[in-house]
Coordinates of C-alpha atoms in Angstrom, one line a residue:
Chain A
M1 CA 0.0 0.0 -0.1
L2 CA 1.2 3.6 -0.9
T3 CA 2.3 5.2 2.3
R4 CA 1.5 8.9 3.2
R5 CA 4.6 11.2 2.9
I6 CA 6.3 13.7 5.1
I7 CA 8.1 16.4 3.3
P8 CA 10.4 18.8 4.9
C9 CA 10.5 22.2 3.0
L10 CA 13.7 24.0 2.6
D11 CA 13.0 27.8 1.7
V12 CA 16.5 28.9 0.5
A13 CA 17.9 32.4 -0.3
D14 CA 21.3 33.2 -1.2
G15 CA 22.5 29.6 -0.4
R16 CA 21.1 29.6 3.1
I17 CA 17.8 28.3 4.7
V18 CA 15.3 31.1 5.6
K19 CA 11.9 31.0 7.1
G20 CA 9.1 33.6 7.4
V21 CA 5.6 34.1 8.3
R22 CA 3.1 34.6 5.5
F23 CA 6.1 34.8 3.1
Q24 CA 7.4 37.8 5.0
G25 CA 10.0 38.5 7.7
L26 CA 12.7 36.0 6.6
R27 CA 15.2 34.7 9.1
D28 CA 18.2 32.5 8.9
A29 CA 17.7 28.7 9.6
G30 CA 20.8 27.0 8.7
D31 CA 22.8 25.3 6.0
P32 CA 20.6 23.6 3.3
L33 CA 23.0 20.3 3.1
E34 CA 23.3 20.1 6.8
R35 CA 19.7 20.1 7.4
A36 CA 18.7 18.1 4.3
L37 CA 21.0 15.2 5.6
D38 CA 19.4 15.3 9.0
Y39 CA 15.9 15.1 7.6
Q40 CA 16.9 12.2 5.4
R41 CA 18.3 10.4 8.5
Q42 CA 15.1 11.1 10.3
G43 CA 13.1 9.4 7.6
A44 CA 11.9 12.2 5.5
D45 CA 10.3 10.8 2.4
E46 CA 11.4 13.5 0.1
L47 CA 12.5 17.0 0.2
V48 CA 11.3 20.4 -1.4
V49 CA 13.8 23.1 -1.9
L50 CA 12.2 26.4 -2.9
D51 CA 14.2 29.4 -3.9
V52 CA 12.7 32.5 -2.2
S53 CA 15.5 34.9 -3.3
A54 CA 14.5 38.4 -4.0
T55 CA 17.0 38.8 -6.9
V56 CA 18.4 37.1 -9.9
A57 CA 22.0 37.2 -8.5
E58 CA 20.9 35.3 -5.5
R59 CA 19.0 32.9 -7.6
A60 CA 22.0 31.6 -9.2
H61 CA 22.8 29.9 -5.9
Q62 CA 19.8 27.5 -6.3
T63 CA 21.4 25.3 -9.0
A64 CA 24.5 25.0 -6.8
V65 CA 22.4 24.1 -3.8
I66 CA 20.5 21.5 -5.8
R67 CA 23.8 20.0 -7.0
R68 CA 25.2 19.7 -3.5
L69 CA 22.0 18.1 -2.2
R70 CA 21.8 15.7 -5.0
A71 CA 25.3 14.3 -4.7
E72 CA 24.4 13.3 -1.1
L73 CA 20.7 12.5 -0.8
N74 CA 19.3 9.2 -1.8
I75 CA 15.5 10.4 -1.7
P76 CA 13.5 12.5 -4.2
L77 CA 14.2 16.2 -4.4
T78 CA 11.8 18.8 -5.9
A79 CA 13.0 22.2 -6.6
G80 CA 10.9 25.4 -7.1
G81 CA 10.8 28.9 -6.8
G82 CA 11.3 31.5 -9.6
V83 CA 10.9 28.8 -12.4
R84 CA 9.8 31.1 -15.4
S85 CA 10.7 28.9 -18.5
A86 CA 11.5 25.4 -19.6
A87 CA 15.1 26.3 -19.6
D88 CA 14.9 27.1 -15.9
A89 CA 13.3 23.8 -15.3
Q90 CA 16.0 21.9 -17.2
R91 CA 18.8 23.8 -15.4
L92 CA 17.3 22.5 -12.1
L93 CA 16.6 19.0 -13.4
E94 CA 20.2 18.7 -14.9
A95 CA 21.4 20.0 -11.5
G96 CA 19.8 16.9 -9.9
A97 CA 16.0 17.8 -8.9
D98 CA 13.7 15.1 -9.7
K99 CA 10.7 17.3 -9.9
V100 CA 10.3 21.0 -10.6
A101 CA 7.6 23.2 -9.0
I102 CA 6.1 25.9 -11.0
N103 CA 3.8 28.5 -9.5
T104 CA 3.2 32.2 -10.8
A105 CA 4.7 31.6 -14.2
A106 CA 2.2 28.9 -14.8
V107 CA -0.7 31.2 -13.6
L108 CA 0.5 33.8 -16.0
Q109 CA 1.3 31.5 -18.9
P110 CA -0.5 28.2 -18.5
A111 CA 1.1 26.8 -21.8
L112 CA 4.3 26.6 -19.9
L113 CA 2.8 23.9 -17.7
T114 CA 2.0 22.1 -20.9
E115 CA 5.4 22.4 -22.3
L116 CA 7.1 21.2 -19.1
S117 CA 4.9 18.1 -18.9
A118 CA 5.4 17.4 -22.5
R119 CA 9.2 17.8 -22.4
F120 CA 10.1 16.2 -18.9
G121 CA 7.0 14.1 -18.1
A122 CA 4.2 14.6 -15.6
Q123 CA 6.3 12.8 -13.0
C124 CA 8.7 16.0 -13.2
T125 CA 6.0 18.5 -13.1
V126 CA 4.5 19.8 -9.9
I127 CA 2.1 22.7 -9.9
A128 CA 2.5 24.8 -6.8
I129 CA -0.5 26.8 -5.9
D130 CA -0.9 29.4 -3.1
A131 CA -4.6 29.6 -2.2
R132 CA -6.2 32.3 -0.1
R133 CA -9.6 31.9 1.4
H134 CA -12.2 34.3 -0.2
Q135 CA -15.6 34.1 1.2
D136 CA -16.8 30.5 0.3
S137 CA -13.9 29.6 -2.1
W138 CA -10.2 30.0 -2.6
E139 CA -8.4 32.4 -4.8
V140 CA -4.9 31.8 -6.3
V141 CA -2.4 34.4 -5.3
I142 CA 0.9 34.8 -7.0
N143 CA 4.2 36.7 -6.6
A144 CA 4.7 35.3 -3.3
G145 CA 1.3 36.1 -2.2
R146 CA 1.3 39.8 -3.1
D147 CA -1.1 39.7 -5.9
S148 CA -4.5 38.1 -6.6
A149 CA -4.6 36.0 -9.9
S150 CA -8.4 36.3 -10.0
R151 CA -8.7 32.6 -10.4
D152 CA -10.4 29.9 -8.6
A153 CA -7.9 27.7 -6.7
L154 CA -9.9 24.4 -7.3
Q155 CA -10.6 25.1 -11.0
W156 CA -6.9 25.9 -11.4
I157 CA -5.9 22.4 -10.1
G158 CA -8.3 20.9 -12.7
E159 CA -6.9 22.8 -15.5
A160 CA -3.2 21.9 -14.4
E161 CA -4.1 18.3 -14.3
Q162 CA -5.5 18.7 -17.9
R163 CA -2.1 20.3 -18.9
G164 CA -0.1 17.4 -17.5
A165 CA 0.9 18.4 -14.0
G166 CA 1.8 15.1 -12.0
E167 CA 1.3 16.5 -8.4
V168 CA 0.0 19.6 -6.6
L169 CA 1.9 21.4 -3.9
L170 CA -1.2 23.1 -2.2
T171 CA -0.3 26.0 0.2
S172 CA -2.8 27.7 2.2
W173 CA -1.7 31.2 2.3
D174 CA -3.8 32.0 5.3
R175 CA -2.2 29.3 7.4
D176 CA 1.4 29.4 6.2
G177 CA 3.8 30.0 9.0
T178 CA 1.0 30.3 11.7
L179 CA 1.3 26.8 13.2
S180 CA -2.5 26.7 13.4
G181 CA -3.0 23.5 11.2
Y182 CA -3.7 22.7 7.6
D183 CA -6.7 24.4 5.9
L184 CA -8.8 21.1 6.0
E185 CA -11.7 22.4 4.0
L186 CA -9.4 23.3 1.1
L187 CA -7.7 19.8 1.3
R188 CA -11.2 18.0 1.3
A189 CA -12.5 20.1 -1.5
A190 CA -9.3 19.5 -3.7
S191 CA -8.8 15.9 -3.0
S192 CA -12.4 14.8 -3.5
R193 CA -12.7 16.7 -6.8
W194 CA -9.3 15.9 -8.5
S195 CA -7.3 12.8 -9.0
L196 CA -3.7 14.4 -8.6
P197 CA -1.8 13.6 -5.5
I198 CA -1.9 16.6 -3.2
I199 CA 0.8 17.8 -0.9
A200 CA -0.7 19.7 1.9
S201 CA 1.4 22.8 2.9
G202 CA 0.9 25.8 5.3
G203 CA 0.1 25.8 9.2
A204 CA 1.7 22.5 10.5
K205 CA 2.7 22.1 14.1
T206 CA 1.6 19.0 15.6
A207 CA 1.0 15.3 14.7
D208 CA -2.6 15.9 15.1
H209 CA -2.5 18.5 12.3
L210 CA -0.7 15.9 10.1
V211 CA -3.3 13.3 10.8
E212 CA -6.2 15.7 10.1
A213 CA -4.6 16.7 6.6
F214 CA -4.3 13.0 5.7
E215 CA -7.9 12.2 6.8
A216 CA -8.9 15.2 4.8
G217 CA -7.3 13.6 1.7
A218 CA -3.8 14.8 1.6
D219 CA -1.3 12.3 0.1
A220 CA 1.8 14.1 1.6
V221 CA 2.3 16.9 4.1
L222 CA 4.9 19.6 3.9
A223 CA 6.4 21.3 6.8
A224 CA 9.3 23.8 7.5
S225 CA 9.5 25.6 10.6
I226 CA 8.7 22.8 13.0
F227 CA 11.6 20.9 11.6
H228 CA 14.0 23.8 11.4
D229 CA 13.2 25.0 14.8
R230 CA 13.8 21.3 16.0
D231 CA 10.3 21.4 17.6
T232 CA 9.9 17.8 16.6
T233 CA 11.5 15.3 14.0
V234 CA 10.2 13.4 11.1
S235 CA 10.7 10.0 12.9
A236 CA 8.9 11.2 16.0
L237 CA 5.9 12.4 13.9
K238 CA 6.1 9.0 11.9
A239 CA 5.8 7.1 15.2
Q240 CA 2.8 9.2 16.1
L241 CA 1.2 8.7 12.7
F242 CA 1.6 5.0 12.8
A243 CA 0.2 4.7 16.2
R244 CA -3.0 6.6 14.9
G245 CA -3.2 4.0 12.1
I246 CA -1.8 6.0 9.3
E247 CA 0.5 4.0 6.9
V248 CA 3.9 5.5 6.7
R249 CA 7.3 4.4 5.6
R250 CA 9.4 3.5 8.9
Chain B
M1 CA 40.4 -1.6 -12.4
S2 CA 37.5 0.8 -11.8
T3 CA 34.1 -0.3 -13.2
T4 CA 32.1 2.2 -15.5
I5 CA 28.5 2.2 -15.8
D6 CA 26.9 3.2 -19.1
I7 CA 23.7 5.0 -19.0
V8 CA 21.3 5.3 -21.9
L9 CA 20.0 8.8 -22.4
T10 CA 16.2 8.3 -23.2
N11 CA 14.6 11.6 -24.2
N12 CA 14.7 14.0 -21.2
A13 CA 14.9 11.2 -18.6
N14 CA 16.2 12.8 -15.5
I15 CA 19.5 10.9 -15.0
A16 CA 21.2 13.3 -12.6
S17 CA 20.0 11.1 -9.6
V18 CA 21.1 7.8 -11.3
R19 CA 24.7 9.4 -11.9
A20 CA 24.7 10.6 -8.4
A21 CA 23.7 7.2 -6.9
I22 CA 26.4 5.5 -9.0
A23 CA 29.0 8.2 -7.8
R24 CA 28.0 7.5 -4.2
L25 CA 28.9 3.9 -4.6
G26 CA 32.3 4.8 -6.0
Y27 CA 31.9 3.9 -9.6
Q28 CA 32.2 6.1 -12.9
T29 CA 29.3 6.8 -15.2
R30 CA 29.4 7.5 -19.0
D31 CA 26.8 8.2 -21.4
A32 CA 26.0 5.1 -23.6
D33 CA 26.3 5.3 -27.4
R34 CA 25.6 3.0 -30.3
R35 CA 29.1 1.5 -29.9
T36 CA 29.1 0.9 -26.1
V37 CA 25.6 -0.3 -25.7
E38 CA 26.3 -3.8 -26.9
D39 CA 29.6 -4.3 -25.1
A40 CA 29.5 -2.2 -21.9
T41 CA 30.3 -4.2 -18.8
H42 CA 27.2 -2.5 -17.1
L43 CA 24.3 -0.7 -18.8
I44 CA 21.4 1.2 -17.1
L45 CA 18.4 1.9 -19.3
P46 CA 16.2 4.6 -17.4
G47 CA 13.2 6.0 -18.9
V48 CA 10.4 8.7 -18.2
G49 CA 7.5 9.8 -20.2
T50 CA 5.7 7.6 -22.4
L51 CA 6.9 4.2 -23.8
A52 CA 6.5 5.5 -27.3
S53 CA 8.7 8.6 -26.6
A54 CA 11.4 6.5 -24.7
R55 CA 11.4 4.2 -27.9
D56 CA 11.7 7.2 -30.1
A57 CA 14.6 8.3 -28.2
L58 CA 16.3 5.0 -28.7
D59 CA 15.6 4.9 -32.4
E60 CA 16.9 8.4 -33.0
Q61 CA 20.2 7.4 -31.4
G62 CA 20.4 4.1 -33.4
L63 CA 20.3 2.1 -30.2
L64 CA 17.2 -0.1 -30.8
A65 CA 19.2 -2.9 -32.6
P66 CA 22.3 -3.0 -30.4
L67 CA 19.9 -2.8 -27.4
A68 CA 18.0 -5.8 -28.5
Q69 CA 21.3 -7.7 -29.2
R70 CA 22.5 -7.0 -25.6
L71 CA 19.1 -7.9 -24.0
A72 CA 19.2 -11.2 -25.8
E73 CA 22.0 -12.0 -23.4
P74 CA 20.8 -12.4 -19.9
Q75 CA 24.2 -12.4 -18.5
A76 CA 25.0 -9.0 -19.7
P77 CA 24.5 -6.7 -16.5
T78 CA 21.7 -4.4 -17.4
L79 CA 19.4 -2.5 -15.1
A80 CA 16.1 -1.0 -16.5
I81 CA 14.2 1.5 -14.5
C82 CA 10.7 2.7 -14.5
V83 CA 9.6 3.3 -18.3
G84 CA 13.0 1.5 -19.0
M85 CA 11.4 -1.7 -17.4
Q86 CA 8.1 -1.1 -19.3
L87 CA 10.3 -1.1 -22.6
L88 CA 11.3 -4.7 -21.8
S89 CA 7.7 -5.7 -21.9
E90 CA 5.5 -6.2 -25.0
G91 CA 4.2 -2.6 -24.8
S92 CA 2.0 -0.2 -22.9
E93 CA -1.8 0.8 -22.8
E94 CA -0.3 4.5 -22.9
S95 CA 1.3 3.9 -26.1
P96 CA -1.0 1.6 -28.3
G97 CA 0.6 0.0 -31.1
V98 CA 4.2 0.4 -30.0
A99 CA 6.1 -2.6 -29.2
G100 CA 8.5 -3.1 -26.5
F101 CA 11.5 -5.5 -26.6
G102 CA 9.2 -8.4 -25.4
L103 CA 11.3 -10.0 -22.8
L104 CA 8.6 -9.6 -20.2
S105 CA 5.1 -11.1 -20.8
G106 CA 2.1 -8.6 -21.0
I107 CA 1.8 -4.8 -21.2
A108 CA 1.8 -1.9 -19.0
R109 CA -1.6 -1.2 -17.6
A110 CA -3.0 2.0 -16.1
F111 CA -3.8 1.9 -12.4
P112 CA -7.5 1.6 -11.7
P113 CA -9.4 4.9 -11.4
N114 CA -10.1 4.3 -7.5
V115 CA -6.4 5.2 -6.6
R116 CA -4.3 8.3 -7.0
R117 CA -2.7 8.7 -10.4
P118 CA 0.2 8.9 -10.9
Q119 CA 1.3 6.7 -8.0
F120 CA 3.8 9.1 -6.3
G121 CA 5.6 8.0 -3.2
W122 CA 6.8 5.1 -1.2
N123 CA 5.0 1.7 -1.4
R124 CA 5.9 -1.6 0.1
I125 CA 7.3 -4.3 -1.9
A126 CA 6.8 -8.0 -0.7
A127 CA 9.9 -10.1 -0.1
S128 CA 10.9 -12.1 -3.1
D129 CA 12.1 -15.6 -3.2
N130 CA 16.0 -15.6 -2.5
W131 CA 16.3 -12.2 -3.8
L132 CA 14.9 -8.8 -2.4
A133 CA 13.9 -8.5 1.3
S134 CA 10.6 -6.6 1.7
G135 CA 11.0 -2.9 2.2
Y136 CA 9.6 0.5 1.0
V137 CA 10.7 1.9 -2.5
Y138 CA 9.9 5.0 -4.4
F139 CA 7.5 4.9 -7.4
A140 CA 6.4 7.6 -9.7
N141 CA 4.3 6.0 -12.3
S142 CA 0.8 5.9 -13.7
F143 CA 1.2 2.5 -15.6
A144 CA 2.7 -0.9 -14.4
L145 CA 3.0 -4.4 -15.6
V146 CA 0.6 -6.8 -13.9
D147 CA 1.3 -10.2 -15.5
D148 CA 3.7 -12.8 -14.4
P149 CA 6.8 -11.9 -16.6
G150 CA 7.6 -15.5 -17.6
P151 CA 9.9 -18.5 -17.0
G152 CA 13.1 -17.9 -15.4
W153 CA 12.3 -14.5 -13.8
Q154 CA 12.4 -13.8 -10.2
T155 CA 9.7 -11.4 -9.1
A156 CA 8.8 -8.9 -6.4
W157 CA 5.4 -7.4 -6.2
A158 CA 3.5 -4.3 -4.7
T159 CA -0.1 -3.2 -4.7
H160 CA -1.7 0.2 -5.8
G161 CA -5.4 -0.7 -6.4
V162 CA -4.0 -3.7 -8.2
R163 CA -1.1 -6.0 -7.7
F164 CA 1.8 -5.0 -9.9
L165 CA 5.2 -6.2 -10.9
A166 CA 7.7 -3.9 -8.7
A167 CA 10.9 -5.6 -9.9
T168 CA 12.0 -8.6 -11.7
R169 CA 15.4 -10.2 -12.4
R170 CA 16.9 -12.9 -14.6
G171 CA 20.6 -13.5 -14.7
R172 CA 22.4 -10.2 -14.6
M173 CA 19.4 -8.4 -15.8
T174 CA 17.3 -6.5 -13.3
A175 CA 14.2 -4.3 -14.1
C176 CA 12.6 -2.1 -11.4
Q177 CA 9.3 -0.1 -11.8
F178 CA 10.4 2.0 -8.8
H179 CA 13.4 4.3 -8.7
P180 CA 16.3 2.5 -6.8
E181 CA 18.4 5.8 -7.1
L182 CA 15.6 7.6 -5.1
S183 CA 14.7 4.7 -2.6
G184 CA 17.1 5.4 0.1
A185 CA 19.4 2.7 1.4
F186 CA 17.1 -0.1 0.1
G187 CA 17.7 1.2 -3.4
Q188 CA 21.4 1.9 -3.0
K189 CA 21.9 -1.6 -1.9
L190 CA 19.9 -2.9 -4.9
I191 CA 22.2 -1.0 -7.2
A192 CA 25.3 -2.0 -5.5
D193 CA 24.2 -5.7 -5.5
W194 CA 23.4 -5.4 -9.3
I195 CA 26.9 -4.0 -10.1
K196 CA 28.7 -6.7 -8.0
G197 CA 26.5 -9.3 -9.6
D198 CA 24.5 -10.2 -6.5
A199 CA 21.3 -9.0 -7.8

């Protein structure tokens, strides 16, 4: 049986891990390779590395970070952040990423998603969506949450699936960095409507939060600060999930 | 003498992870070409996308005939991964009318609609007779072989809505539907054993 995944996320700027609340107020949280190896030892099922650099000059470090991680890691690696073209994706894949997450650029230019999937395969193509609650639905926000895309998040998942995305990294903009739990209604709505695997993101603090997300239909959960701050470990969370009857790799 | 592992470049198959896994084991890698496919000591056949696109990529490089020659020899160490494994079968539902090399019986079938597609993540494979221990391995696939591969093949199976062939071996030829290069210590051991001739 396919197990549920725990995915630590490394937000990287200028070659260092950073973490902020609601995409703002970044602070240093360590060396990517050191942390990545630690998470692999703890039993992380894969890792996501998102480049949150503000400038193109800083962004050049992303490929070097991916190359360093790839040499050492024997679990899957997803790279994202600032992917604007097929050439950007190719650069990350050649550096050693197994999947590339694309966010704002796919919203602005949906054909790019089709192109990535056709060139590199659905198994390489992750659609990253930042969803912000708006009355009874969720709207897509882009440019690190600064702008509304005037698009319904659930419909956008459906279009992304049609265009060949293989997986959805679904971040609740409202919950990100708040440690108040995943947006379960969003997960329920997305997982019941579409067949693509869903990685829940934004708001994790406790094992209960992870259990709730899996029960709401998430296939994987992503978390950052709880691991970076050493509040818990992947292995401790997996032991608790296993005790709660959730199938995990141990 | 250091062993060199040849890797076939199938379309845009992401082989950086395969190269890294081999490097971690202390071996060199080289891109395979028409000349080396047949007589390389060790050959890896990765694959992503569809069976048709992977076959086209082999065709464009003139690799179909030399590869068929090599595959006819079960003692030539060959490791096929993901769509590379499906290429060893008779074909795939995903690419109607396109033939594989036909070493493994049956064609790759889509997973049933009641499970997530693609299958992304770690699934448990059952222990195989005198070969693989049971363990978790990493899959990224929407199609898989479901038939017994035929006489002489050892098999390891997993389940995702349907029981499917996770890995199979005959002589020095090993084929995995999962990605050993991304399957942690379990996958690393499988690759090391394949290189040394133990798997």
